[in-house]
PDB file of C-alpha atoms in Angstrom:
ATOM      1  CA  MET F   1      98.087 118.845  86.412  1.00  0.00           C
ATOM      2  CA  THR F   2     100.037 115.772  87.486  1.00  0.00           C
ATOM      3  CA  ARG F   3     101.885 115.764  84.182  1.00  0.00           C
ATOM      4  CA  ASP F   4     103.759 118.741  85.633  1.00  0.00           C
ATOM      5  CA  ILE F   5     104.846 116.741  88.674  1.00  0.00           C
ATOM      6  CA  VAL F   6     107.790 114.739  87.454  1.00  0.00           C
ATOM      7  CA  SER F   7     109.781 115.025  90.661  1.00  0.00           C
ATOM      8  CA  LEU F   8     110.248 117.313  93.618  1.00  0.00           C
ATOM      9  CA  GLU F   9     113.631 118.213  95.000  1.00  0.00           C
ATOM     10  CA  SER F  10     114.442 119.727  98.380  1.00  0.00           C
ATOM     11  CA  ASP F  11     117.635 120.028 100.406  1.00  0.00           C
ATOM     12  CA  ARG F  12     117.959 116.340 101.266  1.00  0.00           C
ATOM     13  CA  LEU F  13     115.162 114.636  99.344  1.00  0.00           C
ATOM     14  CA  ILE F  14     113.932 113.717  95.903  1.00  0.00           C
ATOM     15  CA  GLN F  15     110.280 112.764  95.467  1.00  0.00           C
ATOM     16  CA  ARG F  16     109.375 111.073  92.204  1.00  0.00           C
ATOM     17  CA  PRO F  17     106.429 109.072  90.873  1.00  0.00           C
ATOM     18  CA  LEU F  18     106.239 105.507  92.128  1.00  0.00           C
ATOM     19  CA  THR F  19     107.571 102.764  89.869  1.00  0.00           C
ATOM     20  CA  ALA F  20     107.218  98.991  89.958  1.00  0.00           C
ATOM     21  CA  ALA F  21     110.683  98.868  91.542  1.00  0.00           C
ATOM     22  CA  ASP F  22     109.244 100.577  94.655  1.00  0.00           C
ATOM     23  CA  ALA F  23     106.742  97.800  95.394  1.00  0.00           C
ATOM     24  CA  PRO F  24     109.175  95.591  97.377  1.00  0.00           C
ATOM     25  CA  GLU F  25     110.170  98.563  99.563  1.00  0.00           C
ATOM     26  CA  ILE F  26     106.535  99.495 100.135  1.00  0.00           C
ATOM     27  CA  PHE F  27     105.720  95.884 101.036  1.00  0.00           C
ATOM     28  CA  ARG F  28     108.676  95.721 103.452  1.00  0.00           C
ATOM     29  CA  GLU F  29     108.375  99.178 105.075  1.00  0.00           C
ATOM     30  CA  PHE F  30     104.635 100.055 105.070  1.00  0.00           C
ATOM     31  CA  THR F  31     104.016  97.933 108.148  1.00  0.00           C
ATOM     32  CA  PRO F  32     101.194  97.637 110.687  1.00  0.00           C
ATOM     33  CA  GLU F  33     103.294  99.779 113.038  1.00  0.00           C
ATOM     34  CA  ILE F  34     103.560 102.557 110.424  1.00  0.00           C
ATOM     35  CA  THR F  35      99.855 102.380 109.558  1.00  0.00           C
ATOM     36  CA  ALA F  36      98.550 102.096 113.139  1.00  0.00           C
ATOM     37  CA  LEU F  37      97.226 105.694 113.064  1.00  0.00           C
ATOM     38  CA  MET F  38      96.465 105.789 109.334  1.00  0.00           C
ATOM     39  CA  VAL F  39      93.479 104.762 107.233  1.00  0.00           C
ATOM     40  CA  PRO F  40      95.209 102.512 104.664  1.00  0.00           C
ATOM     41  CA  ALA F  41      96.205  99.025 105.718  1.00  0.00           C
ATOM     42  CA  PRO F  42      99.637  97.710 104.783  1.00  0.00           C
ATOM     43  CA  PRO F  43      99.810  95.376 101.797  1.00  0.00           C
ATOM     44  CA  GLU F  44      99.572  91.742 102.872  1.00  0.00           C
ATOM     45  CA  THR F  45     101.570  90.468  99.897  1.00  0.00           C
ATOM     46  CA  LEU F  46     104.104  91.759  97.421  1.00  0.00           C
ATOM     47  CA  ALA F  47     101.420  91.373  94.743  1.00  0.00           C
ATOM     48  CA  ALA F  48      99.190  93.761  96.728  1.00  0.00           C
ATOM     49  CA  ALA F  49     102.018  96.308  96.862  1.00  0.00           C
ATOM     50  CA  GLU F  50     102.508  95.920  93.110  1.00  0.00           C
ATOM     51  CA  ALA F  51      98.774  96.476  92.551  1.00  0.00           C
ATOM     52  CA  PHE F  52      98.946  99.623  94.724  1.00  0.00           C
ATOM     53  CA  VAL F  53     101.767 101.010  92.559  1.00  0.00           C
ATOM     54  CA  ALA F  54      99.781 100.218  89.390  1.00  0.00           C
ATOM     55  CA  ARG F  55      96.689 102.008  90.800  1.00  0.00           C
ATOM     56  CA  ALA F  56      98.869 104.989  91.729  1.00  0.00           C
ATOM     57  CA  ALA F  57     100.056 105.277  88.128  1.00  0.00           C
ATOM     58  CA  GLU F  58      96.446 105.168  86.931  1.00  0.00           C
ATOM     59  CA  ARG F  59      95.438 107.921  89.413  1.00  0.00           C
ATOM     60  CA  ALA F  60      98.311 110.086  88.204  1.00  0.00           C
ATOM     61  CA  ARG F  61      97.260 109.645  84.574  1.00  0.00           C
ATOM     62  CA  SER F  62      93.722 110.661  85.517  1.00  0.00           C
ATOM     63  CA  GLY F  63      94.960 113.932  87.022  1.00  0.00           C
ATOM     64  CA  LEU F  64      93.024 113.333  90.248  1.00  0.00           C
ATOM     65  CA  GLY F  65      95.953 112.452  92.485  1.00  0.00           C
ATOM     66  CA  PHE F  66      99.436 111.031  92.685  1.00  0.00           C
ATOM     67  CA  GLN F  67     101.820 109.003  94.855  1.00  0.00           C
ATOM     68  CA  LEU F  68     105.519 109.787  95.057  1.00  0.00           C
ATOM     69  CA  ALA F  69     108.443 107.794  96.396  1.00  0.00           C
ATOM     70  CA  VAL F  70     110.433 109.803  98.946  1.00  0.00           C
ATOM     71  CA  LEU F  71     114.154 109.164  98.445  1.00  0.00           C
ATOM     72  CA  ARG F  72     117.230 110.461 100.252  1.00  0.00           C
ATOM     73  CA  LYS F  73     119.094 112.580  97.729  1.00  0.00           C
ATOM     74  CA  GLU F  74     122.508 111.579  99.059  1.00  0.00           C
ATOM     75  CA  ASP F  75     122.221 107.886  98.226  1.00  0.00           C
ATOM     76  CA  GLY F  76     118.794 107.276  96.678  1.00  0.00           C
ATOM     77  CA  ALA F  77     117.594 105.294  99.704  1.00  0.00           C
ATOM     78  CA  PHE F  78     113.830 104.744  99.799  1.00  0.00           C
ATOM     79  CA  LEU F  79     112.358 106.566 102.830  1.00  0.00           C
ATOM     80  CA  GLY F  80     108.591 106.338 102.257  1.00  0.00           C
ATOM     81  CA  CYS F  81     105.808 107.832 100.153  1.00  0.00           C
ATOM     82  CA  SER F  82     103.993 111.120  99.800  1.00  0.00           C
ATOM     83  CA  ALA F  83     100.667 111.665  98.085  1.00  0.00           C
ATOM     84  CA  ALA F  84      98.125 114.219  96.960  1.00  0.00           C
ATOM     85  CA  GLU F  85      94.467 113.525  96.180  1.00  0.00           C
ATOM     86  CA  GLY F  86      91.524 115.659  95.125  1.00  0.00           C
ATOM     87  CA  LEU F  87      93.584 117.733  92.716  1.00  0.00           C
ATOM     88  CA  SER F  88      90.572 118.680  90.610  1.00  0.00           C
ATOM     89  CA  GLY F  89      88.894 120.416  93.560  1.00  0.00           C
ATOM     90  CA  ARG F  90      89.734 123.530  95.543  1.00  0.00           C
ATOM     91  CA  THR F  91      91.080 121.725  98.645  1.00  0.00           C
ATOM     92  CA  PRO F  92      93.406 118.830  97.832  1.00  0.00           C
ATOM     93  CA  GLU F  93      94.504 116.458 100.575  1.00  0.00           C
ATOM     94  CA  ILE F  94      98.102 115.380 101.108  1.00  0.00           C
ATOM     95  CA  GLY F  95      99.671 112.603 103.118  1.00  0.00           C
ATOM     96  CA  ILE F  96     103.017 111.032 103.875  1.00  0.00           C
ATOM     97  CA  TRP F  97     104.586 108.063 105.560  1.00  0.00           C
ATOM     98  CA  ILE F  98     108.239 107.545 106.404  1.00  0.00           C
ATOM     99  CA  LYS F  99     109.768 104.164 107.214  1.00  0.00           C
ATOM    100  CA  LYS F 100     110.569 103.534 110.855  1.00  0.00           C
ATOM    101  CA  SER F 101     114.358 103.418 110.453  1.00  0.00           C
ATOM    102  CA  ALA F 102     114.233 106.981 109.028  1.00  0.00           C
ATOM    103  CA  PHE F 103     112.177 108.511 111.881  1.00  0.00           C
ATOM    104  CA  GLY F 104     113.549 111.527 113.719  1.00  0.00           C
ATOM    105  CA  HIS F 105     115.454 113.179 110.875  1.00  0.00           C
ATOM    106  CA  GLY F 106     112.813 115.672 109.712  1.00  0.00           C
ATOM    107  CA  TYR F 107     112.272 113.902 106.389  1.00  0.00           C
ATOM    108  CA  GLY F 108     108.489 114.034 106.740  1.00  0.00           C
ATOM    109  CA  ARG F 109     108.466 117.786 107.334  1.00  0.00           C
ATOM    110  CA  GLU F 110     110.820 118.372 104.414  1.00  0.00           C
ATOM    111  CA  ALA F 111     108.804 116.162 102.057  1.00  0.00           C
ATOM    112  CA  VAL F 112     105.487 117.788 103.019  1.00  0.00           C
ATOM    113  CA  GLY F 113     107.000 121.260 102.602  1.00  0.00           C
ATOM    114  CA  ALA F 114     108.194 120.470  99.075  1.00  0.00           C
ATOM    115  CA  LEU F 115     104.848 118.917  98.181  1.00  0.00           C
ATOM    116  CA  ILE F 116     102.880 121.917  99.438  1.00  0.00           C
ATOM    117  CA  GLY F 117     105.231 124.281  97.611  1.00  0.00           C
ATOM    118  CA  ARG F 118     104.656 122.484  94.302  1.00  0.00           C
ATOM    119  CA  LEU F 119     100.879 122.338  94.739  1.00  0.00           C
ATOM    120  CA  ARG F 120     100.752 126.046  95.539  1.00  0.00           C
ATOM    121  CA  ALA F 121     102.764 126.813  92.415  1.00  0.00           C
ATOM    122  CA  LEU F 122     100.584 124.651  90.154  1.00  0.00           C
ATOM    123  CA  ALA F 123      97.090 125.746  91.032  1.00  0.00           C
ATOM    124  CA  GLY F 124      95.094 128.302  92.950  1.00  0.00           C
ATOM    125  CA  TYR F 125      93.808 126.049  95.706  1.00  0.00           C
ATOM    126  CA  ASP F 126      91.835 127.579  98.555  1.00  0.00           C
ATOM    127  CA  TYR F 127      93.873 125.518 101.001  1.00  0.00           C
ATOM    128  CA  ILE F 128      95.639 122.172 101.269  1.00  0.00           C
ATOM    129  CA  ILE F 129      94.454 119.613 103.824  1.00  0.00           C
ATOM    130  CA  TYR F 130      96.946 117.480 105.766  1.00  0.00           C
ATOM    131  CA  PRO F 131      94.801 115.159 107.915  1.00  0.00           C
ATOM    132  CA  VAL F 132      96.467 113.361 110.813  1.00  0.00           C
ATOM    133  CA  ASP F 133      95.251 111.383 113.787  1.00  0.00           C
ATOM    134  CA  ALA F 134      95.324 113.501 116.971  1.00  0.00           C
ATOM    135  CA  ARG F 135      97.405 110.771 118.652  1.00  0.00           C
ATOM    136  CA  ASN F 136     100.142 111.024 115.996  1.00  0.00           C
ATOM    137  CA  THR F 137     102.300 113.703 117.607  1.00  0.00           C
ATOM    138  CA  PRO F 138     105.160 113.658 115.039  1.00  0.00           C
ATOM    139  CA  SER F 139     102.697 114.123 112.159  1.00  0.00           C
ATOM    140  CA  ARG F 140     100.852 116.858 114.037  1.00  0.00           C
ATOM    141  CA  ARG F 141     104.154 118.756 114.358  1.00  0.00           C
ATOM    142  CA  ILE F 142     104.498 118.761 110.576  1.00  0.00           C
TER     143      ILE F 142
END
């Protein structure tokens, strides 16, 4: 299934598979503040971010899940990452994070909407899960 997900395009965003070039941005922007209400911890080193990107590529090849870089269409600026896991089941789970300097522009909502649209088009899932911490009001609004 993930072979069909080359990139997603919406009004203001492009989401495409992570590449090694994204690791420095992930290391810089996926901070303790961003992850405070999330399960994953931020990478402690650039090498850890690079390993994360390599694992994401392996997951995509397996067809079980994928990670996408969220980029602003206008200038290609890195905004964060979106993801889908559990693609072989009936209820995949999606997630997103947006870097702090890009908060408040609706990028998360737009990225999640495009991701859900593509998943609905690709497979007959029963439903798509978007888990968020109850204290994360912006994510709950999405």
